[in-house]
Short mmCIF file of C-alpha atoms and ligand atoms in Angstrom, two decimals:
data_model
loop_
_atom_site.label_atom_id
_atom_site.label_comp_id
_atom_site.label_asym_id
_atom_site.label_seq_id
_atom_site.Cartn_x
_atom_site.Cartn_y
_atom_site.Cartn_z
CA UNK J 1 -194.96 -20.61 -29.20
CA UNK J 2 -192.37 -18.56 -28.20
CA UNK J 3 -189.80 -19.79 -25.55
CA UNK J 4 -187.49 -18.39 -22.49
CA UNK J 5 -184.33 -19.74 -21.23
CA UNK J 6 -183.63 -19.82 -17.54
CA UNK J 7 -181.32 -21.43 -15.35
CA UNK J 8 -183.19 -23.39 -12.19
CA UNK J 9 -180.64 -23.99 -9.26
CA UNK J 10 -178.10 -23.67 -12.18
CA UNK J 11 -179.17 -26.15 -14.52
CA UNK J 12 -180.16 -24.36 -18.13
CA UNK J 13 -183.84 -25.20 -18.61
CA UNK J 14 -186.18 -24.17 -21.76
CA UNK J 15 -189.84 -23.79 -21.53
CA UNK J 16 -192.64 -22.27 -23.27
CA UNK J 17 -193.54 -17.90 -22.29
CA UNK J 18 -195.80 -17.97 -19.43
CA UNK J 19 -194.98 -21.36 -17.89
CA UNK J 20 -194.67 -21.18 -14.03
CA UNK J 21 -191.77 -21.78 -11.73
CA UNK J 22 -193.48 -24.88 -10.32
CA UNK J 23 -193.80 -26.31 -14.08
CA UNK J 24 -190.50 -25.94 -15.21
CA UNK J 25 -188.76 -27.49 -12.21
CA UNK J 26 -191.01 -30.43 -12.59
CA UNK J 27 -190.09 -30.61 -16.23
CA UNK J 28 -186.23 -30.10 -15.08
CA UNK J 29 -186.72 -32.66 -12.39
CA UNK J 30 -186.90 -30.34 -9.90
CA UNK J 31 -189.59 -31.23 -6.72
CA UNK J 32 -190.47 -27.56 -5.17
CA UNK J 33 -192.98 -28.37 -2.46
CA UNK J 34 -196.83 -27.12 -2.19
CA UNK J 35 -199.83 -27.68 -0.03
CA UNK J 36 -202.24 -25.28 -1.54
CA UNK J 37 -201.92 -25.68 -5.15
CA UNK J 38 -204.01 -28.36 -7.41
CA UNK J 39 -203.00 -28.03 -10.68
CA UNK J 40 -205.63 -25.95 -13.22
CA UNK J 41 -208.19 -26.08 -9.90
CA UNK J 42 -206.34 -24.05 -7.39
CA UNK J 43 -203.62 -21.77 -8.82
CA UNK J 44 -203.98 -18.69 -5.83
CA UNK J 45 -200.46 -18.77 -4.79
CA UNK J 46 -202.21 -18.72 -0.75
CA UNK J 47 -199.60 -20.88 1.42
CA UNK J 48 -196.04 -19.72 0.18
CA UNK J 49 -194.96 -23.53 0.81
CA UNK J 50 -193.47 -22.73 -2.95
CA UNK J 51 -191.25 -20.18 -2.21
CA UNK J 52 -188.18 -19.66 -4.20
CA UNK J 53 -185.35 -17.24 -5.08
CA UNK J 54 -185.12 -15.65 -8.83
CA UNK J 55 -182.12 -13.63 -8.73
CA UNK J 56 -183.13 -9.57 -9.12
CA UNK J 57 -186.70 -9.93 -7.49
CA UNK J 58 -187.04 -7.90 -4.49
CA UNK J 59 -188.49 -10.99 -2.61
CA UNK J 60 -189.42 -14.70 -2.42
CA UNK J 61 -191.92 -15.72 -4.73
CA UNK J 62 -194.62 -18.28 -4.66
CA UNK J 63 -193.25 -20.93 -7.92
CA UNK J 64 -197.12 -21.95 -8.28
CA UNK J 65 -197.95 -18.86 -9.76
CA UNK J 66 -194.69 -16.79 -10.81
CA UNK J 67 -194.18 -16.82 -14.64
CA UNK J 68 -190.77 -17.68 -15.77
CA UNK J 69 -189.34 -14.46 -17.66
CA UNK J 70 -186.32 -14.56 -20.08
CA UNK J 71 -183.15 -15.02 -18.46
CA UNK J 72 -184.57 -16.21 -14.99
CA UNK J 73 -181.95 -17.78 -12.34
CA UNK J 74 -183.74 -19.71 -9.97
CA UNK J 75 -182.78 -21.11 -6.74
CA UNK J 76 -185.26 -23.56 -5.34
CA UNK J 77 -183.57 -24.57 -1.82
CA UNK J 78 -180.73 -22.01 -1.36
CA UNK J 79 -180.67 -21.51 2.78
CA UNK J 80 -183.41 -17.95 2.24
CA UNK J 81 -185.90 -20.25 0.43
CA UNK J 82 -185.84 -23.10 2.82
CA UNK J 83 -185.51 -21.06 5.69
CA UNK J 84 -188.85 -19.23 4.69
CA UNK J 85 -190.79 -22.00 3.87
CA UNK J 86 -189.85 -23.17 7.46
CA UNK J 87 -191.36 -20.27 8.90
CA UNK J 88 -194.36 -20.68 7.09
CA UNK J 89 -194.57 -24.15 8.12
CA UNK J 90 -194.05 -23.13 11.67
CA UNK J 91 -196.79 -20.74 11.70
CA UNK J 92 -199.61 -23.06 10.02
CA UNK J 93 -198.82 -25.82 12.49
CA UNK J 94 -199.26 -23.34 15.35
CA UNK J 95 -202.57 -23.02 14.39
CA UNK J 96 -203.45 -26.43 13.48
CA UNK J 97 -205.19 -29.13 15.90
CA UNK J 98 -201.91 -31.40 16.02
CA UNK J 99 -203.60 -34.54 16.95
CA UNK J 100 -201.30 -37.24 14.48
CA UNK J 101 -201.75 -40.17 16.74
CA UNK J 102 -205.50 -40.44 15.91
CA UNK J 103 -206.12 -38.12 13.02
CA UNK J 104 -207.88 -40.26 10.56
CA UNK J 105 -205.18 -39.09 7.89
CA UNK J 106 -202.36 -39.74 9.46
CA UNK J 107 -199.45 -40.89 7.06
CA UNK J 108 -201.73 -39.36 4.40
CA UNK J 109 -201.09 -35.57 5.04
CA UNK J 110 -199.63 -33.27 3.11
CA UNK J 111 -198.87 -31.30 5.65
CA UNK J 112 -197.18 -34.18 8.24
CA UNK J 113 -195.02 -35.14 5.32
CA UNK J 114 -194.07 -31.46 4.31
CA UNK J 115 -193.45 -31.33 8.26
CA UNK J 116 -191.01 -34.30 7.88
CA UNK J 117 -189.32 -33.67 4.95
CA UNK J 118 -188.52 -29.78 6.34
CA UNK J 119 -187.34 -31.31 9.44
CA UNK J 120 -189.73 -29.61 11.63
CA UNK J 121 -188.84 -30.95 15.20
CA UNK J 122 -189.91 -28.06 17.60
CA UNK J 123 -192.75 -25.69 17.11
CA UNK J 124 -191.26 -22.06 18.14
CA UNK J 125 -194.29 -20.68 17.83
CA UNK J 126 -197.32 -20.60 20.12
CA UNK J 127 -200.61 -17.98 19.87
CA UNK J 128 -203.96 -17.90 19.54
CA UNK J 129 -206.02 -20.65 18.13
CA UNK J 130 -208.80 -21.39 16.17
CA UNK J 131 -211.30 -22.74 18.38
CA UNK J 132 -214.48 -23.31 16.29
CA UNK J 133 -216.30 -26.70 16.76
CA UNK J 134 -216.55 -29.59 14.49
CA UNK J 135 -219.40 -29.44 11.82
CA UNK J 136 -221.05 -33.14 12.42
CA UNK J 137 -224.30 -31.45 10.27
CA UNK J 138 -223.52 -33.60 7.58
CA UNK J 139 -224.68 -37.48 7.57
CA UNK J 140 -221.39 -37.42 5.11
CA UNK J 141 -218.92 -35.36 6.01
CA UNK J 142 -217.09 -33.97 8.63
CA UNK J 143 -215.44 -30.84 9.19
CA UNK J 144 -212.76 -29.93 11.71
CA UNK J 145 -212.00 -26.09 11.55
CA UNK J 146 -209.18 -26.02 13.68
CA UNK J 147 -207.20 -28.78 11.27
CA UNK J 148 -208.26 -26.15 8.44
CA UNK J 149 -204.93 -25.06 6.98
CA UNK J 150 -207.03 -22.14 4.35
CA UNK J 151 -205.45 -23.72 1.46
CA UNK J 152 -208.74 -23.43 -0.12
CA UNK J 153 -208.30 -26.78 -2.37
CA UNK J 154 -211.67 -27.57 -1.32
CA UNK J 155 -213.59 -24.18 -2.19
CA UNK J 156 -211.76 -24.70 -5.68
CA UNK J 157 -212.85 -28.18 -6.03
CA UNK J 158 -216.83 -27.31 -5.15
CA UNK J 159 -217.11 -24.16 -6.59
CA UNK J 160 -214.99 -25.02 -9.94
CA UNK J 161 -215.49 -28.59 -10.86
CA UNK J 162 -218.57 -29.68 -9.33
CA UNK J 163 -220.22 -26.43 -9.94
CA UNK J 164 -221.93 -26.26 -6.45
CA UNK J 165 -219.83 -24.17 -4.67
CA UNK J 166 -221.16 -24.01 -0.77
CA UNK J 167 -218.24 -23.39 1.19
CA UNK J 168 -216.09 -20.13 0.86
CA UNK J 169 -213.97 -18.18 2.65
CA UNK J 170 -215.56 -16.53 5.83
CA UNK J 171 -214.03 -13.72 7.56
CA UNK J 172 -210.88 -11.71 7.06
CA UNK J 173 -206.91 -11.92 8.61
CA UNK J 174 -207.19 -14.42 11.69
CA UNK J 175 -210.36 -14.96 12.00
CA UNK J 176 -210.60 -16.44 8.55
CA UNK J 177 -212.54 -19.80 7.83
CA UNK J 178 -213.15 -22.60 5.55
CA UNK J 179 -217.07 -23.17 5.34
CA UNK J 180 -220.90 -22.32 4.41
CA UNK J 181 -221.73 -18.83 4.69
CA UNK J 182 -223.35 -17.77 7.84
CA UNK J 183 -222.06 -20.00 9.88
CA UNK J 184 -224.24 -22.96 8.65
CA UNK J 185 -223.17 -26.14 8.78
CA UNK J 186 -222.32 -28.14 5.48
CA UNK J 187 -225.72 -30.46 6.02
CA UNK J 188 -227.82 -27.47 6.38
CA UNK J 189 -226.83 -26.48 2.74
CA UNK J 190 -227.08 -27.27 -0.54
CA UNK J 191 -223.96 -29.66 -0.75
CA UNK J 192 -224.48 -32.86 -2.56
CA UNK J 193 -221.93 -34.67 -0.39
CA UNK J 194 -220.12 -35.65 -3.14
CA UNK J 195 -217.03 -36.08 -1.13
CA UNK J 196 -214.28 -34.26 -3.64
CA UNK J 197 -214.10 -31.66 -0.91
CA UNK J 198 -212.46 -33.87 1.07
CA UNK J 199 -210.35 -35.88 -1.60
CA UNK J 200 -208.82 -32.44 -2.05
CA UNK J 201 -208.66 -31.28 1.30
CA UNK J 202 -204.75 -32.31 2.31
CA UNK J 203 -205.07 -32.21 5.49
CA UNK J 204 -207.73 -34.17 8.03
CA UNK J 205 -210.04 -31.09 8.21
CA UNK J 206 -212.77 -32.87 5.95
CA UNK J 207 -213.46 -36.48 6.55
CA UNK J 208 -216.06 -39.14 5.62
CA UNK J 209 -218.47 -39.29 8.27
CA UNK J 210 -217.52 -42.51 9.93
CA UNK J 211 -219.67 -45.56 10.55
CA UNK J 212 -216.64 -48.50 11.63
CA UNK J 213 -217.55 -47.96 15.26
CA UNK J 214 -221.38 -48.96 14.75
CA UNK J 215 -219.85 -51.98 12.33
CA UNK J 216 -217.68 -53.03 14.78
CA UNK J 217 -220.75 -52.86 17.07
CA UNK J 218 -223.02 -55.10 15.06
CA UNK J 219 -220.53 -57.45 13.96
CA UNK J 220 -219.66 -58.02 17.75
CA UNK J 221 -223.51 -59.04 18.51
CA UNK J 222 -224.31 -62.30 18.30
CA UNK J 223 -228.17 -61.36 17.93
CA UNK J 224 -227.48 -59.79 14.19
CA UNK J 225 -226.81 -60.88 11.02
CA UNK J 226 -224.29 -58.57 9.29
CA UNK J 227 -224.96 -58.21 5.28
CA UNK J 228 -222.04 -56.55 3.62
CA UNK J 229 -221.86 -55.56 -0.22
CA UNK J 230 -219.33 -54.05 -1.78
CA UNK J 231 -219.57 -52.05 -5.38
CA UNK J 232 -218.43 -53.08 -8.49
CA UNK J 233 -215.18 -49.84 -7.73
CA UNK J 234 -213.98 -51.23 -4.58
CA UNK J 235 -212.11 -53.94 -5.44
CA UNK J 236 -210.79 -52.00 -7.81
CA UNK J 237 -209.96 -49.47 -5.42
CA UNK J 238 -209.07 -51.28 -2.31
CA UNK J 239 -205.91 -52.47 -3.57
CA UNK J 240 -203.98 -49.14 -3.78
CA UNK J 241 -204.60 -48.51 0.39
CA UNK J 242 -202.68 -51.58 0.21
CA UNK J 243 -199.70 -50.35 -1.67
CA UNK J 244 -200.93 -52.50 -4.82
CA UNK J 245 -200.48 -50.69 -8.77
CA UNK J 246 -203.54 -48.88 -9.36
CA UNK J 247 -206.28 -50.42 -10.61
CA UNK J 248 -205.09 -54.01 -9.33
CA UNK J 249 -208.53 -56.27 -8.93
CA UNK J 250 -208.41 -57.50 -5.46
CA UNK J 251 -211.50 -59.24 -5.35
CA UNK J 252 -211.23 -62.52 -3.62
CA UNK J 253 -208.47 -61.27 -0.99
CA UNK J 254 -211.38 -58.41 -0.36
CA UNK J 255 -213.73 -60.98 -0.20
CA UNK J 256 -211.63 -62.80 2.62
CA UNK J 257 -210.85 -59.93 4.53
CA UNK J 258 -214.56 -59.40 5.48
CA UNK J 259 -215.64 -63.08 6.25
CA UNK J 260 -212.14 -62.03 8.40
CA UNK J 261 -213.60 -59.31 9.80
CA UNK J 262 -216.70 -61.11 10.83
CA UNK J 263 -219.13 -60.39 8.42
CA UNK J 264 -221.69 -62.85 8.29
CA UNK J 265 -222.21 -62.76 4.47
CA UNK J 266 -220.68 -61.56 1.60
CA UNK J 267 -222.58 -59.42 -1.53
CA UNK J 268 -221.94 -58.37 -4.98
CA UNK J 269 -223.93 -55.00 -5.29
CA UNK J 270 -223.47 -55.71 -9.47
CA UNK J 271 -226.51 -58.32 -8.52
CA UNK J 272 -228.93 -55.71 -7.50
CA UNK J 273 -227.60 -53.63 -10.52
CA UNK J 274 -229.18 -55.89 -12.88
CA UNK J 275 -231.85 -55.59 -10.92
CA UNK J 276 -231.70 -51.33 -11.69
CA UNK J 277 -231.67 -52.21 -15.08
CA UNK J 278 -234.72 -54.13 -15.36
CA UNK J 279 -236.72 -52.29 -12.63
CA UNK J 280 -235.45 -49.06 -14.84
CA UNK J 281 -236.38 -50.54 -18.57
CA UNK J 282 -239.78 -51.67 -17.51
CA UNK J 283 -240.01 -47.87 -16.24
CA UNK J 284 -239.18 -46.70 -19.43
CA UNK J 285 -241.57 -49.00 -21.55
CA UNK J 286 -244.18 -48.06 -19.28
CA UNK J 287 -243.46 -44.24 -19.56
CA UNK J 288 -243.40 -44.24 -23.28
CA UNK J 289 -246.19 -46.66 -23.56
CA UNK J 290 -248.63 -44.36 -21.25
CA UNK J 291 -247.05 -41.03 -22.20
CA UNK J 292 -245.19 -40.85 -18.63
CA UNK J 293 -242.14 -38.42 -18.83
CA UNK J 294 -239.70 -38.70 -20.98
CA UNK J 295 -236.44 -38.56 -21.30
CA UNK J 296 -236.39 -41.22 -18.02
CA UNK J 297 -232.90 -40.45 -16.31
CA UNK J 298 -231.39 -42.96 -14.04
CA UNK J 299 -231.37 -42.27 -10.43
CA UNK J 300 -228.21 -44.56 -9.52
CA UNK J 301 -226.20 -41.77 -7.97
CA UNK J 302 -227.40 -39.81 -4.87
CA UNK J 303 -225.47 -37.15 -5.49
CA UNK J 304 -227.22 -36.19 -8.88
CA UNK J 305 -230.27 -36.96 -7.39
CA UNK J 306 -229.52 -33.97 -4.79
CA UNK J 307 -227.96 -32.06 -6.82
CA UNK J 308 -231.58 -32.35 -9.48
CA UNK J 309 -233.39 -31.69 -6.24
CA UNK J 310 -231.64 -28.22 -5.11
CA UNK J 311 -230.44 -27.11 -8.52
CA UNK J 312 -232.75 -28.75 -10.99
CA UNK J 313 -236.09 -29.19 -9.42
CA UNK J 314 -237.87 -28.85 -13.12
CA UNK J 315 -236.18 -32.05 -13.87
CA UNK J 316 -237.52 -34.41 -11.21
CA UNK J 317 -240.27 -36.26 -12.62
CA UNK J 318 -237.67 -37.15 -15.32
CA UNK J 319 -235.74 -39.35 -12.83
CA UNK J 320 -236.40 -42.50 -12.37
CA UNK J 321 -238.37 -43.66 -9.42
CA UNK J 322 -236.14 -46.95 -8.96
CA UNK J 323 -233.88 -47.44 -5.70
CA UNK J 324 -230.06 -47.08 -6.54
CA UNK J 325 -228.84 -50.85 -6.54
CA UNK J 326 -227.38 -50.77 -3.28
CA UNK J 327 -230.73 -49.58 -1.81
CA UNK J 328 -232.30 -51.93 -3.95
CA UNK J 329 -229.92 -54.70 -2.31
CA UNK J 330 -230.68 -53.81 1.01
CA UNK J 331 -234.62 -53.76 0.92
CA UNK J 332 -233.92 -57.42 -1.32
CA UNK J 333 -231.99 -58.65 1.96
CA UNK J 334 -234.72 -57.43 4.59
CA UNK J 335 -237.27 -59.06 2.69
CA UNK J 336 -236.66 -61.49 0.11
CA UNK J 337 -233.51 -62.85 1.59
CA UNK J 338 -234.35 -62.74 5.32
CA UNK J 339 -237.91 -64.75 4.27
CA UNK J 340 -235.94 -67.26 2.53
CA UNK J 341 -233.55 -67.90 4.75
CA UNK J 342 -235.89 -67.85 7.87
CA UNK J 343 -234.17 -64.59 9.56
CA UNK J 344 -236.34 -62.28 11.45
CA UNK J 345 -235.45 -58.85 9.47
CA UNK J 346 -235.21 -56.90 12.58
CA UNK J 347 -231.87 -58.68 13.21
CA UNK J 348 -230.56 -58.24 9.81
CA UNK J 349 -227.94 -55.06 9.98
CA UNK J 350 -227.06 -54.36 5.83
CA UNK J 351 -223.77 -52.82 5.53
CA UNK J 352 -222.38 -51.07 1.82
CA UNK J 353 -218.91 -51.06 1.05
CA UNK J 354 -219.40 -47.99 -1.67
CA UNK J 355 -216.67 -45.44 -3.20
CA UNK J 356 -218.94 -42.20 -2.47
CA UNK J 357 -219.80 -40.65 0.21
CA UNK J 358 -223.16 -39.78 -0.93
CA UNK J 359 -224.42 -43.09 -0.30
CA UNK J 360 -223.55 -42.04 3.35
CA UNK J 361 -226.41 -39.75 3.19
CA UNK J 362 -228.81 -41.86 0.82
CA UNK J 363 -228.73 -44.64 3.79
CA UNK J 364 -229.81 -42.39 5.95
CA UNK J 365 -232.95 -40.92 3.55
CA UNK J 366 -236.33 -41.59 5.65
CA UNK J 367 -238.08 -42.74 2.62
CA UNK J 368 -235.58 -45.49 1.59
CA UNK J 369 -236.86 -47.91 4.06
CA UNK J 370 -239.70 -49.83 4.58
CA UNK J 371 -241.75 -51.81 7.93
CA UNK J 372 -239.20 -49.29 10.35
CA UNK J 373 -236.36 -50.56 9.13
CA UNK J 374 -233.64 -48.84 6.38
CA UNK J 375 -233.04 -50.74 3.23
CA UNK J 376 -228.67 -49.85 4.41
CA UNK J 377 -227.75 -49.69 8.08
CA UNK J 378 -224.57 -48.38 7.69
CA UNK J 379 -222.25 -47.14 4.56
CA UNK J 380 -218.49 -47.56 4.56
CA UNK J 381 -216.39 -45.93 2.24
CA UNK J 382 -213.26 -48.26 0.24
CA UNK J 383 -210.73 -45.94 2.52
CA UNK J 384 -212.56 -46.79 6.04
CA UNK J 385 -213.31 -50.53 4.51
CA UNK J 386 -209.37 -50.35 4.05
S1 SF4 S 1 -219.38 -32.65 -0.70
FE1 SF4 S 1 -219.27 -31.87 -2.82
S2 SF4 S 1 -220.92 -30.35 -2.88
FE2 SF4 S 1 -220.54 -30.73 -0.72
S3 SF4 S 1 -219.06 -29.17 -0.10
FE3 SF4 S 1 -217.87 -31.00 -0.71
S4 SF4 S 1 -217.38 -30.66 -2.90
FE4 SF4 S 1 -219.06 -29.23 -2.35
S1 SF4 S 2 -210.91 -27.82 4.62
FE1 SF4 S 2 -209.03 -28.79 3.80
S2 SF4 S 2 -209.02 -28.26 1.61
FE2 SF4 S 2 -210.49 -26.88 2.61
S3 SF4 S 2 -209.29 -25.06 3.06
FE3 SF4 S 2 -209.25 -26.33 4.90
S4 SF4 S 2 -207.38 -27.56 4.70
FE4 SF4 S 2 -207.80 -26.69 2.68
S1 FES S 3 -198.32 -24.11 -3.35
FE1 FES S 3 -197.63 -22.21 -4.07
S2 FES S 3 -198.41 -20.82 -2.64
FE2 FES S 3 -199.28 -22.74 -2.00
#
């Protein structure tokens, strides 16, 4: 591997042919800020948050895409470069719905920190606006257009990793958008709602579609009796919107925070996973013992099962006919539970705690309930939970 010397705000740095200016800062220790890139997912140089000098080159270039040459001096925050990415700063946020005080990802936005840390206090610039309405299609996800910064993270995300790819680019100059072509709305396409759209997205232009209001709601009537269960990855999870190490198990201070909340009861949704598994073996000894077909594949996730049913419709009868075990947990509660325990079922609301948003829409399936009422009220994600 051959390798180039450059100098990066004067320190002597050497890094393999070909490596970017964003890499070999970070390897130098140098933070150049982005908002568009995601590394080996979205490399398309859009936002120019990345600017920087290189001595000889007729203009700014974008460091997330600009190949270190032999020789190189870089400046990454020489008065040009940071007046520039000012500018381009300016002119996103005159475009952008600037509602901090109740945008769901506020003090979790890339581009309200990058507003900080530039020291953007005043907003010189003031034009036209994007003015197209939410997309509440979804049962989800929703989308906010005029939060939509074009950084494209999330057209990379669908359309490179998950291999679904139904939002795009629409329009040209101005008028260009983030969403499903012909103006459809993400719920009216062939999105799984897997929700890494909007773990991309760095802005609060795609959100979970939010059920804490109609929590709130249930938990405040004295008529119902609110069920929660969490998944096994929550309390996993939970603990880092608390500031705790990664992976920290935060089970029993989760488990207090609901009966807090008001939560009448408190499930493990690994109980109704053993109940998957046997539900799902005696499928399989029945298929192979009556030449059902084979191979059986699980139907825990609801965003494989979509993504069978628009992309893989041949495969169907292979899935298994079980209820994920959160379903299965909620139709146990309605019946089982509310029979032994002498509650009328109607005033039973069953609540999931889940880490996908895909169970949003699952919940919300006609078929996945049973007497009128749905096996899962209402499904909160570990980030509204948190
Ligand atoms: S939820 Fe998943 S499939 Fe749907 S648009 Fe987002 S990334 Fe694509
Ligand atoms: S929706 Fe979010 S991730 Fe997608 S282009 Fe807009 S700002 Fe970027
Ligand atoms: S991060 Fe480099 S252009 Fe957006």
């Amino acid at each position: 591997m051959s390798m180039v010397n450059i100098t990066i705000d004067g320190k002597p740095v050497q890094v393999p042919a070909g490596t970017t200016v964003l890499e070999a800062a970070k390897q130098a220790g140098i933070d150049i800020p982005t908002l568009c890139y995601l590394k080996d997912i979205n490399e398309i140089g859009a936002c120019r948050m990345c600017l920087v000098e290189i001595k000889g080159a007729k203009a700014l270039q974008a460091a997330c895409v600009y190949p270190v040459a032999e020789g190189n001096e870089i400046l990454t925050a020489s008065p040009a470069v940071k007046e520039a990415r000012k500018v381009n700063l300016e002119l996103l946020l005159s475009n952008h719905k600037r509602e901090c005080l109740t945008c769901v990802r506020s003090k979790n936005c890339e581009l309200q920190s990058l507003a900080d840390e530039l020291n953007i206090t005043d907003l010189r610039f003031e034009g036209e606006r994007c003015d197209l309405p939410m997309d509440l299609t979804s049962a989800s996800l929703v989308r906010d257009p005029q939060k939509c910064i074009a950084c494209r993270r999330c057209v990379a995300v669908c359309r490179n990793v998950q291999k679904i790819g139904v939002i795009d680019a629409v329009n040209r100059g101005f008028n260009t958008s983030i969403g499903p072509a012909f103006g459809m709305g993400i719920g009216e396409v062939a999105c799984v709602n897997c929700g890494q759209c909007l773990v991309a997205c760095p802005v609060g232009a795609i959100t979970e579609k939010s059920a804490i209001n109609q929590v709130w709601d249930a938990i405040a009537d004295p008529e119902k009796v609110v069920l929660v269960q969490t998944a096994p990855a929550v309390r996993a999870a939970i603990g880092e919107e608390f500031g705790m190490p990664i992976g920290s198990v935060a089970t029993k201070q989760m488990v207090g925070a609901m009966l807090g909340l008001g939560f009448d009861k408190v499930f493990d949704t690994d109980t109704a996973a053993d109940l998957t598994i046997l539900e799902e073996g005696t499928e399989l000894l029945h298929r192979i013992q009556n030449g059902g077909t084979l191979p059986l594949i699980t139907s825990c996730s609801p965003g494989w099962i979509k993504y069978c049913e628009h992309y893989y419709p041949e495969f169907l009868d292979n899935l298994s006919s079980c209820k994920s075990p959160h379903e299965m947990f909620g139709a146990v509660l309605k019946s089982y539970y509310a029979e032994k325990n002498n509650i009328d079922p109607a005033k039973i609301v069953t609540v999931s705690i889940m880490p996908c948003t895909a169970k949003k829409y699952e919940a919300a399936r006609p078929e996945l309930s049973d007497k009128g009422y749905q096996d899962v009220d209402y499904v909160l994600t570990t980030r509204e939970l948190a």
